[in-house]
JSON list of C-alpha atoms in Angstrom, two decimals:
[
{"chain": "V", "resi": 1, "resn": "UNK", "atom": "CA", "xyz": [-51.87, -139.50, -97.00]},
{"chain": "V", "resi": 2, "resn": "UNK", "atom": "CA", "xyz": [-50.48, -139.92, -100.49]},
{"chain": "V", "resi": 3, "resn": "UNK", "atom": "CA", "xyz": [-46.96, -139.16, -101.66]},
{"chain": "V", "resi": 4, "resn": "UNK", "atom": "CA", "xyz": [-46.58, -138.95, -105.42]},
{"chain": "V", "resi": 5, "resn": "UNK", "atom": "CA", "xyz": [-49.81, -140.90, -105.91]},
{"chain": "V", "resi": 6, "resn": "UNK", "atom": "CA", "xyz": [-48.80, -143.67, -103.51]},
{"chain": "V", "resi": 7, "resn": "UNK", "atom": "CA", "xyz": [-50.01, -144.20, -99.94]},
{"chain": "V", "resi": 8, "resn": "UNK", "atom": "CA", "xyz": [-47.49, -143.38, -97.19]},
{"chain": "V", "resi": 9, "resn": "UNK", "atom": "CA", "xyz": [-47.55, -146.89, -95.75]},
{"chain": "V", "resi": 10, "resn": "UNK", "atom": "CA", "xyz": [-46.55, -148.30, -99.14]},
{"chain": "V", "resi": 11, "resn": "UNK", "atom": "CA", "xyz": [-43.92, -145.57, -99.71]},
{"chain": "V", "resi": 12, "resn": "UNK", "atom": "CA", "xyz": [-42.30, -146.54, -96.42]},
{"chain": "V", "resi": 13, "resn": "UNK", "atom": "CA", "xyz": [-42.17, -150.21, -97.37]},
{"chain": "V", "resi": 14, "resn": "UNK", "atom": "CA", "xyz": [-45.21, -151.35, -95.42]},
{"chain": "V", "resi": 15, "resn": "UNK", "atom": "CA", "xyz": [-46.66, -154.75, -96.26]},
{"chain": "V", "resi": 16, "resn": "UNK", "atom": "CA", "xyz": [-50.07, -154.58, -94.58]},
{"chain": "V", "resi": 17, "resn": "UNK", "atom": "CA", "xyz": [-52.92, -152.35, -95.61]},
{"chain": "V", "resi": 18, "resn": "UNK", "atom": "CA", "xyz": [-54.51, -152.63, -92.16]},
{"chain": "V", "resi": 19, "resn": "UNK", "atom": "CA", "xyz": [-53.09, -153.23, -88.72]},
{"chain": "V", "resi": 20, "resn": "UNK", "atom": "CA", "xyz": [-54.78, -154.68, -85.67]},
{"chain": "V", "resi": 21, "resn": "UNK", "atom": "CA", "xyz": [-55.34, -152.31, -82.78]},
{"chain": "V", "resi": 22, "resn": "UNK", "atom": "CA", "xyz": [-54.95, -152.80, -79.09]},
{"chain": "V", "resi": 23, "resn": "UNK", "atom": "CA", "xyz": [-55.80, -150.93, -75.96]},
{"chain": "V", "resi": 24, "resn": "UNK", "atom": "CA", "xyz": [-53.82, -150.12, -72.82]},
{"chain": "V", "resi": 25, "resn": "UNK", "atom": "CA", "xyz": [-55.56, -150.81, -69.51]},
{"chain": "V", "resi": 26, "resn": "UNK", "atom": "CA", "xyz": [-54.51, -149.25, -66.22]},
{"chain": "V", "resi": 27, "resn": "UNK", "atom": "CA", "xyz": [-54.23, -150.80, -62.78]},
{"chain": "V", "resi": 28, "resn": "UNK", "atom": "CA", "xyz": [-57.61, -151.58, -61.20]},
{"chain": "V", "resi": 29, "resn": "UNK", "atom": "CA", "xyz": [-58.69, -151.88, -57.57]},
{"chain": "V", "resi": 30, "resn": "UNK", "atom": "CA", "xyz": [-59.62, -155.54, -58.01]},
{"chain": "V", "resi": 31, "resn": "UNK", "atom": "CA", "xyz": [-59.67, -158.27, -60.64]},
{"chain": "V", "resi": 32, "resn": "UNK", "atom": "CA", "xyz": [-63.47, -158.20, -61.04]},
{"chain": "V", "resi": 33, "resn": "UNK", "atom": "CA", "xyz": [-63.31, -154.51, -62.03]},
{"chain": "V", "resi": 34, "resn": "UNK", "atom": "CA", "xyz": [-60.42, -155.28, -64.37]},
{"chain": "V", "resi": 35, "resn": "UNK", "atom": "CA", "xyz": [-62.40, -158.04, -66.09]},
{"chain": "V", "resi": 36, "resn": "UNK", "atom": "CA", "xyz": [-65.41, -155.70, -66.44]},
{"chain": "V", "resi": 37, "resn": "UNK", "atom": "CA", "xyz": [-63.11, -153.24, -68.23]},
{"chain": "V", "resi": 38, "resn": "UNK", "atom": "CA", "xyz": [-61.30, -155.71, -70.49]},
{"chain": "V", "resi": 39, "resn": "UNK", "atom": "CA", "xyz": [-64.32, -157.80, -71.55]},
{"chain": "V", "resi": 40, "resn": "UNK", "atom": "CA", "xyz": [-66.02, -155.02, -73.55]},
{"chain": "V", "resi": 41, "resn": "UNK", "atom": "CA", "xyz": [-62.72, -154.12, -75.27]},
{"chain": "V", "resi": 42, "resn": "UNK", "atom": "CA", "xyz": [-62.36, -157.68, -76.53]},
{"chain": "V", "resi": 43, "resn": "UNK", "atom": "CA", "xyz": [-66.02, -157.73, -77.59]},
{"chain": "V", "resi": 44, "resn": "UNK", "atom": "CA", "xyz": [-65.50, -154.47, -79.50]},
{"chain": "V", "resi": 45, "resn": "UNK", "atom": "CA", "xyz": [-62.76, -156.13, -81.53]},
{"chain": "V", "resi": 46, "resn": "UNK", "atom": "CA", "xyz": [-59.59, -154.83, -79.93]},
{"chain": "V", "resi": 47, "resn": "UNK", "atom": "CA", "xyz": [-56.97, -157.40, -80.87]},
{"chain": "V", "resi": 48, "resn": "UNK", "atom": "CA", "xyz": [-54.40, -156.84, -78.12]},
{"chain": "V", "resi": 49, "resn": "UNK", "atom": "CA", "xyz": [-54.58, -155.86, -74.47]},
{"chain": "V", "resi": 50, "resn": "UNK", "atom": "CA", "xyz": [-51.67, -154.16, -72.69]},
{"chain": "V", "resi": 51, "resn": "UNK", "atom": "CA", "xyz": [-52.06, -154.18, -68.93]},
{"chain": "V", "resi": 52, "resn": "UNK", "atom": "CA", "xyz": [-50.14, -151.81, -66.66]},
{"chain": "V", "resi": 53, "resn": "UNK", "atom": "CA", "xyz": [-48.52, -153.65, -63.75]},
{"chain": "V", "resi": 54, "resn": "UNK", "atom": "CA", "xyz": [-46.50, -152.85, -60.63]},
{"chain": "V", "resi": 55, "resn": "UNK", "atom": "CA", "xyz": [-45.10, -154.88, -57.73]},
{"chain": "V", "resi": 56, "resn": "UNK", "atom": "CA", "xyz": [-47.99, -156.38, -55.79]},
{"chain": "V", "resi": 57, "resn": "UNK", "atom": "CA", "xyz": [-50.38, -155.88, -58.71]},
{"chain": "V", "resi": 58, "resn": "UNK", "atom": "CA", "xyz": [-49.01, -158.10, -61.45]},
{"chain": "V", "resi": 59, "resn": "UNK", "atom": "CA", "xyz": [-49.38, -161.90, -61.37]},
{"chain": "V", "resi": 60, "resn": "UNK", "atom": "CA", "xyz": [-52.93, -161.99, -59.97]},
{"chain": "V", "resi": 61, "resn": "UNK", "atom": "CA", "xyz": [-54.46, -159.56, -62.53]},
{"chain": "V", "resi": 62, "resn": "UNK", "atom": "CA", "xyz": [-52.70, -161.42, -65.37]},
{"chain": "V", "resi": 63, "resn": "UNK", "atom": "CA", "xyz": [-53.96, -164.75, -64.03]},
{"chain": "V", "resi": 64, "resn": "UNK", "atom": "CA", "xyz": [-57.51, -163.37, -63.72]},
{"chain": "V", "resi": 65, "resn": "UNK", "atom": "CA", "xyz": [-57.59, -162.09, -67.30]},
{"chain": "V", "resi": 66, "resn": "UNK", "atom": "CA", "xyz": [-56.28, -165.37, -68.70]},
{"chain": "V", "resi": 67, "resn": "UNK", "atom": "CA", "xyz": [-58.85, -167.31, -66.63]},
{"chain": "V", "resi": 68, "resn": "UNK", "atom": "CA", "xyz": [-61.70, -165.05, -67.75]},
{"chain": "V", "resi": 69, "resn": "UNK", "atom": "CA", "xyz": [-60.85, -164.58, -71.44]},
{"chain": "V", "resi": 70, "resn": "UNK", "atom": "CA", "xyz": [-58.51, -167.38, -72.45]},
{"chain": "V", "resi": 71, "resn": "UNK", "atom": "CA", "xyz": [-55.70, -167.00, -74.94]},
{"chain": "V", "resi": 72, "resn": "UNK", "atom": "CA", "xyz": [-55.73, -163.57, -76.61]},
{"chain": "V", "resi": 73, "resn": "UNK", "atom": "CA", "xyz": [-52.76, -161.34, -77.55]},
{"chain": "V", "resi": 74, "resn": "UNK", "atom": "CA", "xyz": [-51.77, -159.96, -74.17]},
{"chain": "V", "resi": 75, "resn": "UNK", "atom": "CA", "xyz": [-48.80, -157.98, -72.86]},
{"chain": "V", "resi": 76, "resn": "UNK", "atom": "CA", "xyz": [-47.90, -156.09, -69.69]},
{"chain": "V", "resi": 77, "resn": "UNK", "atom": "CA", "xyz": [-46.22, -152.72, -69.17]},
{"chain": "V", "resi": 78, "resn": "UNK", "atom": "CA", "xyz": [-44.26, -152.22, -65.96]},
{"chain": "V", "resi": 79, "resn": "UNK", "atom": "CA", "xyz": [-43.31, -148.56, -66.53]},
{"chain": "V", "resi": 80, "resn": "UNK", "atom": "CA", "xyz": [-39.95, -149.04, -64.76]},
{"chain": "V", "resi": 81, "resn": "UNK", "atom": "CA", "xyz": [-41.61, -150.29, -61.54]},
{"chain": "V", "resi": 82, "resn": "UNK", "atom": "CA", "xyz": [-39.27, -153.24, -60.87]},
{"chain": "V", "resi": 83, "resn": "UNK", "atom": "CA", "xyz": [-35.65, -153.76, -59.84]},
{"chain": "V", "resi": 84, "resn": "UNK", "atom": "CA", "xyz": [-33.20, -156.31, -61.15]},
{"chain": "V", "resi": 85, "resn": "UNK", "atom": "CA", "xyz": [-33.72, -158.33, -57.96]},
{"chain": "V", "resi": 86, "resn": "UNK", "atom": "CA", "xyz": [-37.38, -158.78, -59.02]},
{"chain": "V", "resi": 87, "resn": "UNK", "atom": "CA", "xyz": [-36.47, -160.94, -62.04]},
{"chain": "V", "resi": 88, "resn": "UNK", "atom": "CA", "xyz": [-37.37, -164.21, -60.25]},
{"chain": "V", "resi": 89, "resn": "UNK", "atom": "CA", "xyz": [-40.80, -162.75, -59.45]},
{"chain": "V", "resi": 90, "resn": "UNK", "atom": "CA", "xyz": [-41.30, -161.57, -63.04]},
{"chain": "V", "resi": 91, "resn": "UNK", "atom": "CA", "xyz": [-40.50, -165.12, -64.16]},
{"chain": "V", "resi": 92, "resn": "UNK", "atom": "CA", "xyz": [-43.90, -166.10, -62.69]},
{"chain": "V", "resi": 93, "resn": "UNK", "atom": "CA", "xyz": [-45.46, -164.21, -65.60]},
{"chain": "V", "resi": 94, "resn": "UNK", "atom": "CA", "xyz": [-43.91, -166.73, -68.02]},
{"chain": "V", "resi": 95, "resn": "UNK", "atom": "CA", "xyz": [-46.79, -169.09, -67.20]},
{"chain": "V", "resi": 96, "resn": "UNK", "atom": "CA", "xyz": [-49.34, -166.82, -68.92]},
{"chain": "V", "resi": 97, "resn": "UNK", "atom": "CA", "xyz": [-48.15, -166.75, -72.54]},
{"chain": "V", "resi": 98, "resn": "UNK", "atom": "CA", "xyz": [-47.58, -162.99, -72.68]},
{"chain": "V", "resi": 99, "resn": "UNK", "atom": "CA", "xyz": [-46.36, -161.26, -75.81]},
{"chain": "V", "resi": 100, "resn": "UNK", "atom": "CA", "xyz": [-43.88, -159.20, -73.75]},
{"chain": "V", "resi": 101, "resn": "UNK", "atom": "CA", "xyz": [-43.07, -157.40, -70.51]},
{"chain": "V", "resi": 102, "resn": "UNK", "atom": "CA", "xyz": [-42.54, -153.76, -71.41]},
{"chain": "V", "resi": 103, "resn": "UNK", "atom": "CA", "xyz": [-39.98, -151.59, -69.61]},
{"chain": "V", "resi": 104, "resn": "UNK", "atom": "CA", "xyz": [-39.59, -153.57, -66.38]},
{"chain": "V", "resi": 105, "resn": "UNK", "atom": "CA", "xyz": [-36.54, -151.68, -65.05]},
{"chain": "V", "resi": 106, "resn": "UNK", "atom": "CA", "xyz": [-35.46, -148.05, -64.76]},
{"chain": "V", "resi": 107, "resn": "UNK", "atom": "CA", "xyz": [-35.38, -146.29, -68.09]},
{"chain": "V", "resi": 108, "resn": "UNK", "atom": "CA", "xyz": [-31.85, -144.94, -67.71]},
{"chain": "V", "resi": 109, "resn": "UNK", "atom": "CA", "xyz": [-29.95, -148.22, -67.40]},
{"chain": "V", "resi": 110, "resn": "UNK", "atom": "CA", "xyz": [-29.65, -150.17, -70.63]},
{"chain": "V", "resi": 111, "resn": "UNK", "atom": "CA", "xyz": [-27.07, -152.53, -69.15]},
{"chain": "V", "resi": 112, "resn": "UNK", "atom": "CA", "xyz": [-29.41, -153.71, -66.38]},
{"chain": "V", "resi": 113, "resn": "UNK", "atom": "CA", "xyz": [-32.13, -154.38, -68.94]},
{"chain": "V", "resi": 114, "resn": "UNK", "atom": "CA", "xyz": [-29.80, -156.84, -70.64]},
{"chain": "V", "resi": 115, "resn": "UNK", "atom": "CA", "xyz": [-29.65, -159.02, -67.53]},
{"chain": "V", "resi": 116, "resn": "UNK", "atom": "CA", "xyz": [-33.20, -160.32, -66.88]},
{"chain": "V", "resi": 117, "resn": "UNK", "atom": "CA", "xyz": [-34.01, -161.47, -70.43]},
{"chain": "V", "resi": 118, "resn": "UNK", "atom": "CA", "xyz": [-32.02, -164.72, -70.25]},
{"chain": "V", "resi": 119, "resn": "UNK", "atom": "CA", "xyz": [-33.97, -165.59, -67.08]},
{"chain": "V", "resi": 120, "resn": "UNK", "atom": "CA", "xyz": [-37.37, -165.09, -68.76]},
{"chain": "V", "resi": 121, "resn": "UNK", "atom": "CA", "xyz": [-39.20, -166.89, -71.56]},
{"chain": "V", "resi": 122, "resn": "UNK", "atom": "CA", "xyz": [-41.39, -163.81, -72.02]},
{"chain": "V", "resi": 123, "resn": "UNK", "atom": "CA", "xyz": [-39.70, -161.21, -74.23]},
{"chain": "V", "resi": 124, "resn": "UNK", "atom": "CA", "xyz": [-38.54, -158.01, -72.54]},
{"chain": "V", "resi": 125, "resn": "UNK", "atom": "CA", "xyz": [-39.55, -154.91, -74.50]},
{"chain": "V", "resi": 126, "resn": "UNK", "atom": "CA", "xyz": [-37.82, -151.57, -74.09]},
{"chain": "V", "resi": 127, "resn": "UNK", "atom": "CA", "xyz": [-39.79, -148.37, -74.56]},
{"chain": "V", "resi": 128, "resn": "UNK", "atom": "CA", "xyz": [-38.84, -145.39, -72.38]},
{"chain": "V", "resi": 129, "resn": "UNK", "atom": "CA", "xyz": [-35.17, -146.48, -72.47]},
{"chain": "V", "resi": 130, "resn": "UNK", "atom": "CA", "xyz": [-35.05, -145.93, -76.22]},
{"chain": "V", "resi": 131, "resn": "UNK", "atom": "CA", "xyz": [-34.73, -142.14, -76.29]},
{"chain": "V", "resi": 132, "resn": "UNK", "atom": "CA", "xyz": [-32.33, -141.92, -79.23]},
{"chain": "V", "resi": 133, "resn": "UNK", "atom": "CA", "xyz": [-31.13, -143.91, -82.21]},
{"chain": "V", "resi": 134, "resn": "UNK", "atom": "CA", "xyz": [-27.85, -144.42, -80.32]},
{"chain": "V", "resi": 135, "resn": "UNK", "atom": "CA", "xyz": [-29.71, -146.09, -77.43]},
{"chain": "V", "resi": 136, "resn": "UNK", "atom": "CA", "xyz": [-31.51, -148.37, -79.86]},
{"chain": "V", "resi": 137, "resn": "UNK", "atom": "CA", "xyz": [-28.22, -149.37, -81.47]},
{"chain": "V", "resi": 138, "resn": "UNK", "atom": "CA", "xyz": [-26.74, -150.19, -78.03]},
{"chain": "V", "resi": 139, "resn": "UNK", "atom": "CA", "xyz": [-29.72, -152.38, -77.20]},
{"chain": "V", "resi": 140, "resn": "UNK", "atom": "CA", "xyz": [-29.30, -154.25, -80.46]},
{"chain": "V", "resi": 141, "resn": "UNK", "atom": "CA", "xyz": [-25.58, -154.64, -79.79]},
{"chain": "V", "resi": 142, "resn": "UNK", "atom": "CA", "xyz": [-26.23, -156.03, -76.29]},
{"chain": "V", "resi": 143, "resn": "UNK", "atom": "CA", "xyz": [-28.43, -158.67, -77.88]},
{"chain": "V", "resi": 144, "resn": "UNK", "atom": "CA", "xyz": [-30.57, -159.33, -74.83]},
{"chain": "V", "resi": 145, "resn": "UNK", "atom": "CA", "xyz": [-33.70, -157.26, -75.48]},
{"chain": "V", "resi": 146, "resn": "UNK", "atom": "CA", "xyz": [-36.21, -159.10, -77.68]},
{"chain": "V", "resi": 147, "resn": "UNK", "atom": "CA", "xyz": [-38.63, -156.26, -78.59]},
{"chain": "V", "resi": 148, "resn": "UNK", "atom": "CA", "xyz": [-38.23, -152.50, -78.99]},
{"chain": "V", "resi": 149, "resn": "UNK", "atom": "CA", "xyz": [-41.14, -150.07, -78.93]},
{"chain": "V", "resi": 150, "resn": "UNK", "atom": "CA", "xyz": [-40.01, -147.10, -80.99]},
{"chain": "V", "resi": 151, "resn": "UNK", "atom": "CA", "xyz": [-41.52, -143.64, -80.69]},
{"chain": "V", "resi": 152, "resn": "UNK", "atom": "CA", "xyz": [-40.77, -141.87, -83.99]},
{"chain": "V", "resi": 153, "resn": "UNK", "atom": "CA", "xyz": [-40.46, -138.31, -82.57]},
{"chain": "V", "resi": 154, "resn": "UNK", "atom": "CA", "xyz": [-38.31, -139.50, -79.66]},
{"chain": "V", "resi": 155, "resn": "UNK", "atom": "CA", "xyz": [-35.81, -141.11, -82.05]},
{"chain": "V", "resi": 156, "resn": "UNK", "atom": "CA", "xyz": [-35.44, -137.96, -84.07]},
{"chain": "V", "resi": 157, "resn": "UNK", "atom": "CA", "xyz": [-37.96, -138.47, -86.85]},
{"chain": "V", "resi": 158, "resn": "UNK", "atom": "CA", "xyz": [-38.86, -140.76, -89.66]},
{"chain": "V", "resi": 159, "resn": "UNK", "atom": "CA", "xyz": [-35.39, -141.07, -91.25]},
{"chain": "V", "resi": 160, "resn": "UNK", "atom": "CA", "xyz": [-33.77, -142.30, -88.00]},
{"chain": "V", "resi": 161, "resn": "UNK", "atom": "CA", "xyz": [-36.69, -144.65, -87.39]},
{"chain": "V", "resi": 162, "resn": "UNK", "atom": "CA", "xyz": [-36.50, -146.16, -90.87]},
{"chain": "V", "resi": 163, "resn": "UNK", "atom": "CA", "xyz": [-32.76, -146.72, -90.49]},
{"chain": "V", "resi": 164, "resn": "UNK", "atom": "CA", "xyz": [-33.30, -148.60, -87.24]},
{"chain": "V", "resi": 165, "resn": "UNK", "atom": "CA", "xyz": [-36.32, -150.40, -88.63]},
{"chain": "V", "resi": 166, "resn": "UNK", "atom": "CA", "xyz": [-33.92, -152.29, -90.88]},
{"chain": "V", "resi": 167, "resn": "UNK", "atom": "CA", "xyz": [-31.32, -152.93, -88.17]},
{"chain": "V", "resi": 168, "resn": "UNK", "atom": "CA", "xyz": [-33.76, -154.41, -85.65]},
{"chain": "V", "resi": 169, "resn": "UNK", "atom": "CA", "xyz": [-35.04, -157.36, -87.67]},
{"chain": "V", "resi": 170, "resn": "UNK", "atom": "CA", "xyz": [-31.51, -158.08, -88.89]},
{"chain": "V", "resi": 171, "resn": "UNK", "atom": "CA", "xyz": [-30.59, -158.51, -85.21]},
{"chain": "V", "resi": 172, "resn": "UNK", "atom": "CA", "xyz": [-33.72, -160.60, -84.57]},
{"chain": "V", "resi": 173, "resn": "UNK", "atom": "CA", "xyz": [-35.46, -157.81, -82.62]},
{"chain": "V", "resi": 174, "resn": "UNK", "atom": "CA", "xyz": [-38.90, -156.75, -83.84]},
{"chain": "V", "resi": 175, "resn": "UNK", "atom": "CA", "xyz": [-39.73, -153.07, -83.73]},
{"chain": "V", "resi": 176, "resn": "UNK", "atom": "CA", "xyz": [-43.13, -151.63, -82.96]},
{"chain": "V", "resi": 177, "resn": "UNK", "atom": "CA", "xyz": [-43.09, -148.03, -84.23]},
{"chain": "V", "resi": 178, "resn": "UNK", "atom": "CA", "xyz": [-45.54, -145.54, -82.82]},
{"chain": "V", "resi": 179, "resn": "UNK", "atom": "CA", "xyz": [-45.97, -142.04, -84.22]}
]
């Protein structure tokens, strides 16, 4: 799309002409099936893998993928499946050089999400918790979340997203915006 003869990515202040793509992989019955799913994605050139996890199906699948495919950009998404008391268990994921653990706790409690990050080397990423620009500002003010996954429509559109896009990096929190 072009705005006044300029591409949209450039009009919005983008710095890259191309971005690397990733794929999200669901929970599998066993690690062999998971590896059979992930292997072809990596061969096809997907640059990042995001694996869905839940209690009882987390450390072992992560370990299996690292053992099978080595060091590739890799993150997990908990979809609010854990409780604050699970932070010591989630710390076991620190051994696998993950980019982030997305949305480990319930989406409606920003204060609880501030608590596990100091216990983890792996960055905690908030996604479903960031329903408004106000929620994003609170997360930045708390200073404990290290990544925010922003959904443009959920925040109220492009203007609100661009405003927060500046605030995040100033607070040391990278934003990943998704249309």
